[in-house]
Structures are given as structure tokens and as C-alpha cells.
Amino acid sequence: AQSVTQPDIHITVSEGASLELRCNYSYGATPYLFWYVQSPGQGLQLLLKYFSGDTLVQGIKGFEAEFKRSQSSFNLRKPSVHWSDAAEYFCAVPTGANNLFFGTGTRLTVIP
Amino acid sequence: DVKVTQSSRYLVKRTGEKVFLECVQDMDHENMFWYRQDPGLGLRLIYFSYDVKMKEKGDIPEGYSVSREKKERFSLILESASTNQTSMYLCASSLSMGATYGYTFGSGTRLTVV
């Protein structure tokens, strides 16, 4: 079955530093892949999605993600983190026509 | 913008009570979903619905039921609330073929059962 794994439960970065959050997928064909962000006490918001084509995908809030088939990865990156980026981040992959499987999330802490 | 509205942000209920969590979306989406979110476990699918009066069990349906009488509204029902149902509940909606387009989520309802 299609799934994603987020190996990092919690990451701490300094404000202004670069960020990379890892997501590994298990999928037979070329997957659709998603990254969502959840601010404290809120629902999930779509950051970006990959369907096909260009392997570098730009999203909202200055985030980007790169699809690497050879590594089965879809890592989320940001060149310079802001304090407001502190949140939980979820990677997701379809398990059928309508359903998404979400990873267990990575919590990001930003220190001044 | 698509809006998914969950009627309560915080809810405290007693063990054994029947609890209704309501979710309304305003963009004519075919699909609606209920998840629960617990620390370290991520999002787990409880039930979903592809159409009015249709429902499908997700990964953890035990202790829950759902109702979808109108396209815009999807209700989650805890028939007899228990303390292990204390959690954050998230509603989401999507167009048909939602796995292609992604979901829109509500802000969540944090339920505490005492």
C-alpha cells in the first residue's frame, strides 16, 4: 500500500537558518505528493503538491519541495526560516482515487 | 476560498454522552472526511463520504458513526463517549478524485471526555 514516512519527529532550527524536512514515500508508480502545515490549534493547510513534470515544486510561504525518484523522497525546504514557521508539517500520498495517507508529522521549533 | 467550518473549537463531554461533531463546507465538494489526530500517531481516518447518504469506514471507525444527509454537511457521532476518544478531530473536504487535488481542512475540534 502507498504510504509516507517522516523520520524526524521534532526539529529545532534558528530563525534565519535553512530548513529541510524529510519525507520518504512508498509507491509503485509516479506518485502525487503533498505537504501540509498545521499551525498550533489549527487545521491543516496545503503548502504544495507534486503531480508530475518539474521535480522542484514551489509552494506558499516561501517553501519548496524536491521529488527524487532515486531516493523515494519528497523533502520540504526553506532557505531562511521565520519564527512564524513554527508548526507541524505533514507529508501525504494518495491511497486511492479519493483518499490521502498522511505521515505522522514533523514538529518544527524555531529559536530566536 | 473553500471553507470548511467545524461548529466547535473546544468541547468537553462526560463519559457515556452522545456527542455530535458538525462539519460544513461551502464549495460543493463531493468528498468529506473525518480524522482524529493524536500526538505521535498523526492523522487517522475515521470515516469518509463520497456522496450524500453514502459513507465508508476508515481505519478506526469503532465507537463512531457518521451522517451525511446534505452534501455540505458531514456529522461525526460518538454514540457513547469514552475517555479514550479525547482527541483533536479534523474534518476535511475535497472534489471528486480528491487524492489528485488535495483536501481542505477545518480548524479542528478539540474534544475532552471526562
JSON list of C-alpha atoms in Angstrom, two decimals:
[
{"chain": "A", "resi": 1, "resn": "ALA", "atom": "CA", "xyz": [0.00, 0.00, 0.00]},
{"chain": "A", "resi": 2, "resn": "GLN", "atom": "CA", "xyz": [1.09, 3.53, -0.65]},
{"chain": "A", "resi": 3, "resn": "SER", "atom": "CA", "xyz": [2.49, 5.31, 2.37]},
{"chain": "A", "resi": 4, "resn": "VAL", "atom": "CA", "xyz": [4.85, 8.02, 3.50]},
{"chain": "A", "resi": 5, "resn": "THR", "atom": "CA", "xyz": [7.33, 8.11, 6.35]},
{"chain": "A", "resi": 6, "resn": "GLN", "atom": "CA", "xyz": [8.56, 11.21, 8.13]},
{"chain": "A", "resi": 7, "resn": "PRO", "atom": "CA", "xyz": [11.65, 10.08, 10.03]},
{"chain": "A", "resi": 8, "resn": "ASP", "atom": "CA", "xyz": [12.04, 13.24, 12.12]},
{"chain": "A", "resi": 9, "resn": "ILE", "atom": "CA", "xyz": [9.53, 13.72, 14.91]},
{"chain": "A", "resi": 10, "resn": "HIS", "atom": "CA", "xyz": [10.88, 17.08, 16.03]},
{"chain": "A", "resi": 11, "resn": "ILE", "atom": "CA", "xyz": [13.35, 19.55, 14.50]},
{"chain": "A", "resi": 12, "resn": "THR", "atom": "CA", "xyz": [14.70, 22.74, 16.01]},
{"chain": "A", "resi": 13, "resn": "VAL", "atom": "CA", "xyz": [16.27, 25.46, 13.87]},
{"chain": "A", "resi": 14, "resn": "SER", "atom": "CA", "xyz": [17.39, 29.01, 14.50]},
{"chain": "A", "resi": 15, "resn": "GLU", "atom": "CA", "xyz": [15.49, 31.84, 12.90]},
{"chain": "A", "resi": 16, "resn": "GLY", "atom": "CA", "xyz": [17.12, 32.69, 9.58]},
{"chain": "A", "resi": 17, "resn": "ALA", "atom": "CA", "xyz": [18.66, 29.26, 9.15]},
{"chain": "A", "resi": 18, "resn": "SER", "atom": "CA", "xyz": [17.75, 26.92, 6.32]},
{"chain": "A", "resi": 19, "resn": "LEU", "atom": "CA", "xyz": [15.31, 24.07, 6.81]},
{"chain": "A", "resi": 20, "resn": "GLU", "atom": "CA", "xyz": [14.84, 20.64, 5.30]},
{"chain": "A", "resi": 21, "resn": "LEU", "atom": "CA", "xyz": [12.09, 18.27, 6.42]},
{"chain": "A", "resi": 22, "resn": "ARG", "atom": "CA", "xyz": [12.26, 14.71, 5.19]},
{"chain": "A", "resi": 23, "resn": "CYS", "atom": "CA", "xyz": [9.55, 12.61, 3.62]},
{"chain": "A", "resi": 24, "resn": "ASN", "atom": "CA", "xyz": [10.06, 9.17, 2.12]},
{"chain": "A", "resi": 25, "resn": "TYR", "atom": "CA", "xyz": [7.32, 7.54, 0.09]},
{"chain": "A", "resi": 26, "resn": "SER", "atom": "CA", "xyz": [6.39, 4.03, -0.83]},
{"chain": "A", "resi": 27, "resn": "TYR", "atom": "CA", "xyz": [4.52, 3.98, -4.10]},
{"chain": "A", "resi": 28, "resn": "GLY", "atom": "CA", "xyz": [4.53, 1.80, -7.20]},
{"chain": "A", "resi": 29, "resn": "ALA", "atom": "CA", "xyz": [4.11, 4.41, -9.89]},
{"chain": "A", "resi": 30, "resn": "THR", "atom": "CA", "xyz": [4.95, 8.09, -10.02]},
{"chain": "A", "resi": 31, "resn": "PRO", "atom": "CA", "xyz": [3.12, 9.43, -7.03]},
{"chain": "A", "resi": 32, "resn": "TYR", "atom": "CA", "xyz": [1.18, 12.52, -6.32]},
{"chain": "A", "resi": 33, "resn": "LEU", "atom": "CA", "xyz": [2.69, 14.01, -3.17]},
{"chain": "A", "resi": 34, "resn": "PHE", "atom": "CA", "xyz": [1.58, 16.74, -0.82]},
{"chain": "A", "resi": 35, "resn": "TRP", "atom": "CA", "xyz": [2.94, 18.80, 2.04]},
{"chain": "A", "resi": 36, "resn": "TYR", "atom": "CA", "xyz": [0.61, 20.33, 4.61]},
{"chain": "A", "resi": 37, "resn": "VAL", "atom": "CA", "xyz": [1.31, 22.63, 7.54]},
{"chain": "A", "resi": 38, "resn": "GLN", "atom": "CA", "xyz": [-0.62, 22.82, 10.79]},
{"chain": "A", "resi": 39, "resn": "SER", "atom": "CA", "xyz": [-0.16, 25.87, 12.99]},
{"chain": "A", "resi": 40, "resn": "PRO", "atom": "CA", "xyz": [-0.87, 25.37, 16.71]},
{"chain": "A", "resi": 41, "resn": "GLY", "atom": "CA", "xyz": [-4.56, 24.79, 17.35]},
{"chain": "A", "resi": 42, "resn": "GLN", "atom": "CA", "xyz": [-5.45, 24.95, 13.67]},
{"chain": "A", "resi": 43, "resn": "GLY", "atom": "CA", "xyz": [-6.38, 22.63, 10.84]},
{"chain": "A", "resi": 44, "resn": "LEU", "atom": "CA", "xyz": [-4.04, 21.63, 8.05]},
{"chain": "A", "resi": 45, "resn": "GLN", "atom": "CA", "xyz": [-3.21, 23.97, 5.18]},
{"chain": "A", "resi": 46, "resn": "LEU", "atom": "CA", "xyz": [-1.87, 22.82, 1.83]},
{"chain": "A", "resi": 47, "resn": "LEU", "atom": "CA", "xyz": [1.69, 24.08, 1.24]},
{"chain": "A", "resi": 48, "resn": "LEU", "atom": "CA", "xyz": [2.42, 22.48, -2.11]},
{"chain": "A", "resi": 49, "resn": "LYS", "atom": "CA", "xyz": [1.77, 19.44, -4.26]},
{"chain": "A", "resi": 50, "resn": "TYR", "atom": "CA", "xyz": [3.66, 17.43, -6.85]},
{"chain": "A", "resi": 51, "resn": "PHE", "atom": "CA", "xyz": [1.91, 15.72, -9.74]},
{"chain": "A", "resi": 52, "resn": "SER", "atom": "CA", "xyz": [4.50, 15.21, -12.46]},
{"chain": "A", "resi": 53, "resn": "GLY", "atom": "CA", "xyz": [6.96, 17.15, -14.56]},
{"chain": "A", "resi": 54, "resn": "ASP", "atom": "CA", "xyz": [9.36, 19.54, -12.91]},
{"chain": "A", "resi": 55, "resn": "THR", "atom": "CA", "xyz": [10.76, 17.84, -9.82]},
{"chain": "A", "resi": 56, "resn": "LEU", "atom": "CA", "xyz": [11.18, 21.10, -7.91]},
{"chain": "A", "resi": 57, "resn": "VAL", "atom": "CA", "xyz": [7.84, 22.41, -6.72]},
{"chain": "A", "resi": 58, "resn": "GLN", "atom": "CA", "xyz": [7.21, 25.86, -5.32]},
{"chain": "A", "resi": 59, "resn": "GLY", "atom": "CA", "xyz": [4.61, 26.39, -2.65]},
{"chain": "A", "resi": 60, "resn": "ILE", "atom": "CA", "xyz": [3.21, 29.08, -0.43]},
{"chain": "A", "resi": 61, "resn": "LYS", "atom": "CA", "xyz": [5.07, 30.88, 2.37]},
{"chain": "A", "resi": 62, "resn": "GLY", "atom": "CA", "xyz": [8.41, 30.51, 0.55]},
{"chain": "A", "resi": 63, "resn": "PHE", "atom": "CA", "xyz": [8.55, 26.71, 0.77]},
{"chain": "A", "resi": 64, "resn": "GLU", "atom": "CA", "xyz": [9.68, 24.33, -1.94]},
{"chain": "A", "resi": 65, "resn": "ALA", "atom": "CA", "xyz": [9.99, 20.58, -2.24]},
{"chain": "A", "resi": 66, "resn": "GLU", "atom": "CA", "xyz": [12.04, 18.35, -4.50]},
{"chain": "A", "resi": 67, "resn": "PHE", "atom": "CA", "xyz": [10.86, 15.00, -5.80]},
{"chain": "A", "resi": 68, "resn": "LYS", "atom": "CA", "xyz": [13.72, 12.49, -6.08]},
{"chain": "A", "resi": 69, "resn": "ARG", "atom": "CA", "xyz": [12.64, 9.19, -7.54]},
{"chain": "A", "resi": 70, "resn": "SER", "atom": "CA", "xyz": [16.02, 7.55, -6.97]},
{"chain": "A", "resi": 71, "resn": "GLN", "atom": "CA", "xyz": [15.74, 8.23, -3.24]},
{"chain": "A", "resi": 72, "resn": "SER", "atom": "CA", "xyz": [11.95, 7.86, -2.94]},
{"chain": "A", "resi": 73, "resn": "SER", "atom": "CA", "xyz": [11.93, 11.22, -1.25]},
{"chain": "A", "resi": 74, "resn": "PHE", "atom": "CA", "xyz": [9.97, 14.44, -1.34]},
{"chain": "A", "resi": 75, "resn": "ASN", "atom": "CA", "xyz": [11.75, 16.72, 1.10]},
{"chain": "A", "resi": 76, "resn": "LEU", "atom": "CA", "xyz": [10.45, 20.14, 2.05]},
{"chain": "A", "resi": 77, "resn": "ARG", "atom": "CA", "xyz": [12.88, 23.05, 2.15]},
{"chain": "A", "resi": 78, "resn": "LYS", "atom": "CA", "xyz": [13.00, 26.69, 3.03]},
{"chain": "A", "resi": 79, "resn": "PRO", "atom": "CA", "xyz": [16.15, 28.84, 2.67]},
{"chain": "A", "resi": 80, "resn": "SER", "atom": "CA", "xyz": [15.50, 31.08, 5.68]},
{"chain": "A", "resi": 81, "resn": "VAL", "atom": "CA", "xyz": [13.10, 30.15, 8.45]},
{"chain": "A", "resi": 82, "resn": "HIS", "atom": "CA", "xyz": [10.90, 32.71, 10.19]},
{"chain": "A", "resi": 83, "resn": "TRP", "atom": "CA", "xyz": [9.53, 32.39, 13.71]},
{"chain": "A", "resi": 84, "resn": "SER", "atom": "CA", "xyz": [6.04, 32.09, 12.23]},
{"chain": "A", "resi": 85, "resn": "ASP", "atom": "CA", "xyz": [7.05, 28.84, 10.51]},
{"chain": "A", "resi": 86, "resn": "ALA", "atom": "CA", "xyz": [6.93, 27.03, 13.84]},
{"chain": "A", "resi": 87, "resn": "ALA", "atom": "CA", "xyz": [4.25, 24.41, 13.23]},
{"chain": "A", "resi": 88, "resn": "GLU", "atom": "CA", "xyz": [3.74, 20.75, 12.45]},
{"chain": "A", "resi": 89, "resn": "TYR", "atom": "CA", "xyz": [4.35, 19.58, 8.91]},
{"chain": "A", "resi": 90, "resn": "PHE", "atom": "CA", "xyz": [2.73, 16.58, 7.24]},
{"chain": "A", "resi": 91, "resn": "CYS", "atom": "CA", "xyz": [3.60, 14.77, 4.06]},
{"chain": "A", "resi": 92, "resn": "ALA", "atom": "CA", "xyz": [0.81, 12.88, 2.27]},
{"chain": "A", "resi": 93, "resn": "VAL", "atom": "CA", "xyz": [0.33, 10.46, -0.63]},
{"chain": "A", "resi": 94, "resn": "PRO", "atom": "CA", "xyz": [-2.85, 9.09, -2.27]},
{"chain": "A", "resi": 95, "resn": "THR", "atom": "CA", "xyz": [-4.02, 5.62, -1.33]},
{"chain": "A", "resi": 96, "resn": "GLY", "atom": "CA", "xyz": [-6.74, 5.61, -3.97]},
{"chain": "A", "resi": 97, "resn": "ALA", "atom": "CA", "xyz": [-8.74, 8.00, -6.10]},
{"chain": "A", "resi": 98, "resn": "ASN", "atom": "CA", "xyz": [-10.08, 9.90, -3.14]},
{"chain": "A", "resi": 99, "resn": "ASN", "atom": "CA", "xyz": [-8.04, 9.14, -0.06]},
{"chain": "A", "resi": 100, "resn": "LEU", "atom": "CA", "xyz": [-4.76, 10.51, 1.23]},
{"chain": "A", "resi": 101, "resn": "PHE", "atom": "CA", "xyz": [-2.38, 8.79, 3.64]},
{"chain": "A", "resi": 102, "resn": "PHE", "atom": "CA", "xyz": [-0.68, 11.24, 5.98]},
{"chain": "A", "resi": 103, "resn": "GLY", "atom": "CA", "xyz": [2.68, 10.80, 7.64]},
{"chain": "A", "resi": 104, "resn": "THR", "atom": "CA", "xyz": [2.99, 11.13, 11.39]},
{"chain": "A", "resi": 105, "resn": "GLY", "atom": "CA", "xyz": [4.26, 14.68, 11.11]},
{"chain": "A", "resi": 106, "resn": "THR", "atom": "CA", "xyz": [7.38, 16.66, 11.99]},
{"chain": "A", "resi": 107, "resn": "ARG", "atom": "CA", "xyz": [7.14, 19.36, 14.59]},
{"chain": "A", "resi": 108, "resn": "LEU", "atom": "CA", "xyz": [9.28, 22.41, 13.87]},
{"chain": "A", "resi": 109, "resn": "THR", "atom": "CA", "xyz": [10.52, 24.66, 16.63]},
{"chain": "A", "resi": 110, "resn": "VAL", "atom": "CA", "xyz": [12.17, 27.96, 15.69]},
{"chain": "A", "resi": 111, "resn": "ILE", "atom": "CA", "xyz": [14.50, 29.58, 18.20]},
{"chain": "A", "resi": 112, "resn": "PRO", "atom": "CA", "xyz": [15.46, 33.27, 18.11]},
{"chain": "B", "resi": 1, "resn": "ASP", "atom": "CA", "xyz": [-11.67, 30.29, -0.78]},
{"chain": "B", "resi": 2, "resn": "VAL", "atom": "CA", "xyz": [-13.16, 26.97, 0.19]},
{"chain": "B", "resi": 3, "resn": "LYS", "atom": "CA", "xyz": [-14.25, 27.00, 3.75]},
{"chain": "B", "resi": 4, "resn": "VAL", "atom": "CA", "xyz": [-14.69, 24.02, 5.97]},
{"chain": "B", "resi": 5, "resn": "THR", "atom": "CA", "xyz": [-16.31, 25.01, 9.23]},
{"chain": "B", "resi": 6, "resn": "GLN", "atom": "CA", "xyz": [-16.36, 22.88, 12.33]},
{"chain": "B", "resi": 7, "resn": "SER", "atom": "CA", "xyz": [-19.03, 24.02, 14.74]},
{"chain": "B", "resi": 8, "resn": "SER", "atom": "CA", "xyz": [-16.99, 23.84, 17.94]},
{"chain": "B", "resi": 9, "resn": "ARG", "atom": "CA", "xyz": [-13.32, 24.55, 18.61]},
{"chain": "B", "resi": 10, "resn": "TYR", "atom": "CA", "xyz": [-13.39, 23.07, 22.11]},
{"chain": "B", "resi": 11, "resn": "LEU", "atom": "CA", "xyz": [-15.82, 20.62, 23.61]},
{"chain": "B", "resi": 12, "resn": "VAL", "atom": "CA", "xyz": [-15.97, 18.93, 27.00]},
{"chain": "B", "resi": 13, "resn": "LYS", "atom": "CA", "xyz": [-18.32, 15.98, 27.41]},
{"chain": "B", "resi": 14, "resn": "ARG", "atom": "CA", "xyz": [-18.96, 13.35, 30.05]},
{"chain": "B", "resi": 15, "resn": "THR", "atom": "CA", "xyz": [-18.34, 9.65, 29.64]},
{"chain": "B", "resi": 16, "resn": "GLY", "atom": "CA", "xyz": [-21.39, 7.93, 28.15]},
{"chain": "B", "resi": 17, "resn": "GLU", "atom": "CA", "xyz": [-22.80, 11.03, 26.49]},
{"chain": "B", "resi": 18, "resn": "LYS", "atom": "CA", "xyz": [-23.79, 11.01, 22.85]},
{"chain": "B", "resi": 19, "resn": "VAL", "atom": "CA", "xyz": [-21.66, 13.60, 21.08]},
{"chain": "B", "resi": 20, "resn": "PHE", "atom": "CA", "xyz": [-22.22, 15.26, 17.72]},
{"chain": "B", "resi": 21, "resn": "LEU", "atom": "CA", "xyz": [-19.41, 16.97, 15.84]},
{"chain": "B", "resi": 22, "resn": "GLU", "atom": "CA", "xyz": [-20.60, 19.02, 12.91]},
{"chain": "B", "resi": 23, "resn": "CYS", "atom": "CA", "xyz": [-18.76, 19.99, 9.75]},
{"chain": "B", "resi": 24, "resn": "VAL", "atom": "CA", "xyz": [-19.99, 22.18, 6.91]},
{"chain": "B", "resi": 25, "resn": "GLN", "atom": "CA", "xyz": [-18.26, 23.01, 3.63]},
{"chain": "B", "resi": 26, "resn": "ASP", "atom": "CA", "xyz": [-19.35, 25.72, 1.22]},
{"chain": "B", "resi": 27, "resn": "MET", "atom": "CA", "xyz": [-17.81, 24.69, -2.10]},
{"chain": "B", "resi": 28, "resn": "ASP", "atom": "CA", "xyz": [-19.99, 21.84, -3.27]},
{"chain": "B", "resi": 29, "resn": "HIS", "atom": "CA", "xyz": [-17.30, 19.24, -2.65]},
{"chain": "B", "resi": 30, "resn": "GLU", "atom": "CA", "xyz": [-18.32, 15.65, -3.21]},
{"chain": "B", "resi": 31, "resn": "ASN", "atom": "CA", "xyz": [-16.00, 14.11, -0.61]},
{"chain": "B", "resi": 32, "resn": "MET", "atom": "CA", "xyz": [-15.89, 14.70, 3.10]},
{"chain": "B", "resi": 33, "resn": "PHE", "atom": "CA", "xyz": [-13.68, 13.10, 5.75]},
{"chain": "B", "resi": 34, "resn": "TRP", "atom": "CA", "xyz": [-13.32, 12.83, 9.50]},
{"chain": "B", "resi": 35, "resn": "TYR", "atom": "CA", "xyz": [-9.90, 12.29, 11.07]},
{"chain": "B", "resi": 36, "resn": "ARG", "atom": "CA", "xyz": [-8.68, 12.17, 14.60]},
{"chain": "B", "resi": 37, "resn": "GLN", "atom": "CA", "xyz": [-5.23, 13.45, 15.46]},
{"chain": "B", "resi": 38, "resn": "ASP", "atom": "CA", "xyz": [-3.21, 12.25, 18.40]},
{"chain": "B", "resi": 39, "resn": "PRO", "atom": "CA", "xyz": [0.41, 13.03, 19.31]},
{"chain": "B", "resi": 40, "resn": "GLY", "atom": "CA", "xyz": [2.81, 10.62, 17.67]},
{"chain": "B", "resi": 41, "resn": "LEU", "atom": "CA", "xyz": [0.08, 8.94, 15.66]},
{"chain": "B", "resi": 42, "resn": "GLY", "atom": "CA", "xyz": [-0.57, 11.58, 13.03]},
{"chain": "B", "resi": 43, "resn": "LEU", "atom": "CA", "xyz": [-3.95, 11.69, 11.33]},
{"chain": "B", "resi": 44, "resn": "ARG", "atom": "CA", "xyz": [-6.09, 8.59, 11.35]},
{"chain": "B", "resi": 45, "resn": "LEU", "atom": "CA", "xyz": [-9.14, 8.31, 9.13]},
{"chain": "B", "resi": 46, "resn": "ILE", "atom": "CA", "xyz": [-12.38, 7.53, 10.95]},
{"chain": "B", "resi": 47, "resn": "TYR", "atom": "CA", "xyz": [-15.00, 7.75, 8.20]},
{"chain": "B", "resi": 48, "resn": "PHE", "atom": "CA", "xyz": [-15.42, 9.31, 4.82]},
{"chain": "B", "resi": 49, "resn": "SER", "atom": "CA", "xyz": [-18.24, 10.00, 2.41]},
{"chain": "B", "resi": 50, "resn": "TYR", "atom": "CA", "xyz": [-18.25, 10.30, -1.37]},
{"chain": "B", "resi": 51, "resn": "ASP", "atom": "CA", "xyz": [-21.80, 11.46, -1.70]},
{"chain": "B", "resi": 52, "resn": "VAL", "atom": "CA", "xyz": [-24.97, 12.25, 0.19]},
{"chain": "B", "resi": 53, "resn": "LYS", "atom": "CA", "xyz": [-26.14, 9.32, 2.33]},
{"chain": "B", "resi": 54, "resn": "MET", "atom": "CA", "xyz": [-23.01, 7.38, 1.45]},
{"chain": "B", "resi": 55, "resn": "LYS", "atom": "CA", "xyz": [-20.32, 6.52, 3.98]},
{"chain": "B", "resi": 56, "resn": "GLU", "atom": "CA", "xyz": [-17.27, 4.34, 4.16]},
{"chain": "B", "resi": 57, "resn": "LYS", "atom": "CA", "xyz": [-15.31, 3.17, 7.16]},
{"chain": "B", "resi": 58, "resn": "GLY", "atom": "CA", "xyz": [-11.80, 4.40, 7.54]},
{"chain": "B", "resi": 59, "resn": "ASP", "atom": "CA", "xyz": [-9.03, 2.93, 9.64]},
{"chain": "B", "resi": 60, "resn": "ILE", "atom": "CA", "xyz": [-10.55, 3.46, 13.09]},
{"chain": "B", "resi": 61, "resn": "PRO", "atom": "CA", "xyz": [-14.37, 3.52, 12.87]},
{"chain": "B", "resi": 62, "resn": "GLU", "atom": "CA", "xyz": [-15.06, 1.70, 16.15]},
{"chain": "B", "resi": 63, "resn": "GLY", "atom": "CA", "xyz": [-17.10, 3.79, 18.54]},
{"chain": "B", "resi": 64, "resn": "TYR", "atom": "CA", "xyz": [-18.08, 6.30, 15.84]},
{"chain": "B", "resi": 65, "resn": "SER", "atom": "CA", "xyz": [-20.79, 6.76, 13.27]},
{"chain": "B", "resi": 66, "resn": "VAL", "atom": "CA", "xyz": [-21.46, 9.44, 10.68]},
{"chain": "B", "resi": 67, "resn": "SER", "atom": "CA", "xyz": [-24.33, 11.10, 8.91]},
{"chain": "B", "resi": 68, "resn": "ARG", "atom": "CA", "xyz": [-24.46, 12.90, 5.58]},
{"chain": "B", "resi": 69, "resn": "GLU", "atom": "CA", "xyz": [-27.99, 13.99, 4.81]},
{"chain": "B", "resi": 70, "resn": "LYS", "atom": "CA", "xyz": [-26.95, 17.03, 2.77]},
{"chain": "B", "resi": 71, "resn": "LYS", "atom": "CA", "xyz": [-23.96, 17.45, 0.51]},
{"chain": "B", "resi": 72, "resn": "GLU", "atom": "CA", "xyz": [-22.48, 20.31, 2.53]},
{"chain": "B", "resi": 73, "resn": "ARG", "atom": "CA", "xyz": [-22.75, 18.73, 5.98]},
{"chain": "B", "resi": 74, "resn": "PHE", "atom": "CA", "xyz": [-20.96, 15.74, 7.48]},
{"chain": "B", "resi": 75, "resn": "SER", "atom": "CA", "xyz": [-21.56, 14.86, 11.09]},
{"chain": "B", "resi": 76, "resn": "LEU", "atom": "CA", "xyz": [-19.45, 12.63, 13.31]},
{"chain": "B", "resi": 77, "resn": "ILE", "atom": "CA", "xyz": [-21.31, 10.90, 16.13]},
{"chain": "B", "resi": 78, "resn": "LEU", "atom": "CA", "xyz": [-19.80, 9.37, 19.24]},
{"chain": "B", "resi": 79, "resn": "GLU", "atom": "CA", "xyz": [-22.57, 7.05, 20.36]},
{"chain": "B", "resi": 80, "resn": "SER", "atom": "CA", "xyz": [-21.30, 6.76, 23.92]},
{"chain": "B", "resi": 81, "resn": "ALA", "atom": "CA", "xyz": [-18.26, 8.91, 24.56]},
{"chain": "B", "resi": 82, "resn": "SER", "atom": "CA", "xyz": [-15.32, 7.38, 26.34]},
{"chain": "B", "resi": 83, "resn": "THR", "atom": "CA", "xyz": [-12.14, 8.91, 27.72]},
{"chain": "B", "resi": 84, "resn": "ASN", "atom": "CA", "xyz": [-10.05, 7.26, 25.00]},
{"chain": "B", "resi": 85, "resn": "GLN", "atom": "CA", "xyz": [-11.92, 9.37, 22.48]},
{"chain": "B", "resi": 86, "resn": "THR", "atom": "CA", "xyz": [-10.37, 12.51, 23.89]},
{"chain": "B", "resi": 87, "resn": "SER", "atom": "CA", "xyz": [-8.59, 13.90, 20.85]},
{"chain": "B", "resi": 88, "resn": "MET", "atom": "CA", "xyz": [-8.42, 16.55, 18.15]},
{"chain": "B", "resi": 89, "resn": "TYR", "atom": "CA", "xyz": [-10.98, 15.88, 15.42]},
{"chain": "B", "resi": 90, "resn": "LEU", "atom": "CA", "xyz": [-10.41, 17.26, 11.95]},
{"chain": "B", "resi": 91, "resn": "CYS", "atom": "CA", "xyz": [-12.92, 17.47, 9.14]},
{"chain": "B", "resi": 92, "resn": "ALA", "atom": "CA", "xyz": [-11.84, 17.80, 5.52]},
{"chain": "B", "resi": 93, "resn": "SER", "atom": "CA", "xyz": [-13.47, 18.02, 2.12]},
{"chain": "B", "resi": 94, "resn": "SER", "atom": "CA", "xyz": [-12.34, 17.58, -1.45]},
{"chain": "B", "resi": 95, "resn": "LEU", "atom": "CA", "xyz": [-13.54, 17.44, -5.00]},
{"chain": "B", "resi": 96, "resn": "SER", "atom": "CA", "xyz": [-14.13, 14.06, -6.53]},
{"chain": "B", "resi": 97, "resn": "MET", "atom": "CA", "xyz": [-10.75, 12.48, -7.19]},
{"chain": "B", "resi": 98, "resn": "GLY", "atom": "CA", "xyz": [-9.60, 14.30, -4.12]},
{"chain": "B", "resi": 99, "resn": "ALA", "atom": "CA", "xyz": [-6.33, 12.48, -3.98]},
{"chain": "B", "resi": 100, "resn": "THR", "atom": "CA", "xyz": [-5.34, 14.46, -7.05]},
{"chain": "B", "resi": 101, "resn": "TYR", "atom": "CA", "xyz": [-6.30, 17.87, -5.76]},
{"chain": "B", "resi": 102, "resn": "GLY", "atom": "CA", "xyz": [-5.76, 17.53, -2.04]},
{"chain": "B", "resi": 103, "resn": "TYR", "atom": "CA", "xyz": [-8.06, 18.32, 0.82]},
{"chain": "B", "resi": 104, "resn": "THR", "atom": "CA", "xyz": [-9.32, 21.44, 2.55]},
{"chain": "B", "resi": 105, "resn": "PHE", "atom": "CA", "xyz": [-9.40, 21.13, 6.32]},
{"chain": "B", "resi": 106, "resn": "GLY", "atom": "CA", "xyz": [-11.44, 22.74, 9.04]},
{"chain": "B", "resi": 107, "resn": "SER", "atom": "CA", "xyz": [-9.80, 24.23, 12.11]},
{"chain": "B", "resi": 108, "resn": "GLY", "atom": "CA", "xyz": [-10.48, 21.20, 14.24]},
{"chain": "B", "resi": 109, "resn": "THR", "atom": "CA", "xyz": [-12.49, 20.38, 17.34]},
{"chain": "B", "resi": 110, "resn": "ARG", "atom": "CA", "xyz": [-10.59, 19.51, 20.47]},
{"chain": "B", "resi": 111, "resn": "LEU", "atom": "CA", "xyz": [-12.78, 17.10, 22.38]},
{"chain": "B", "resi": 112, "resn": "THR", "atom": "CA", "xyz": [-12.19, 16.21, 26.01]},
{"chain": "B", "resi": 113, "resn": "VAL", "atom": "CA", "xyz": [-14.19, 13.39, 27.55]},
{"chain": "B", "resi": 114, "resn": "VAL", "atom": "CA", "xyz": [-14.19, 13.39, 31.33]}
]
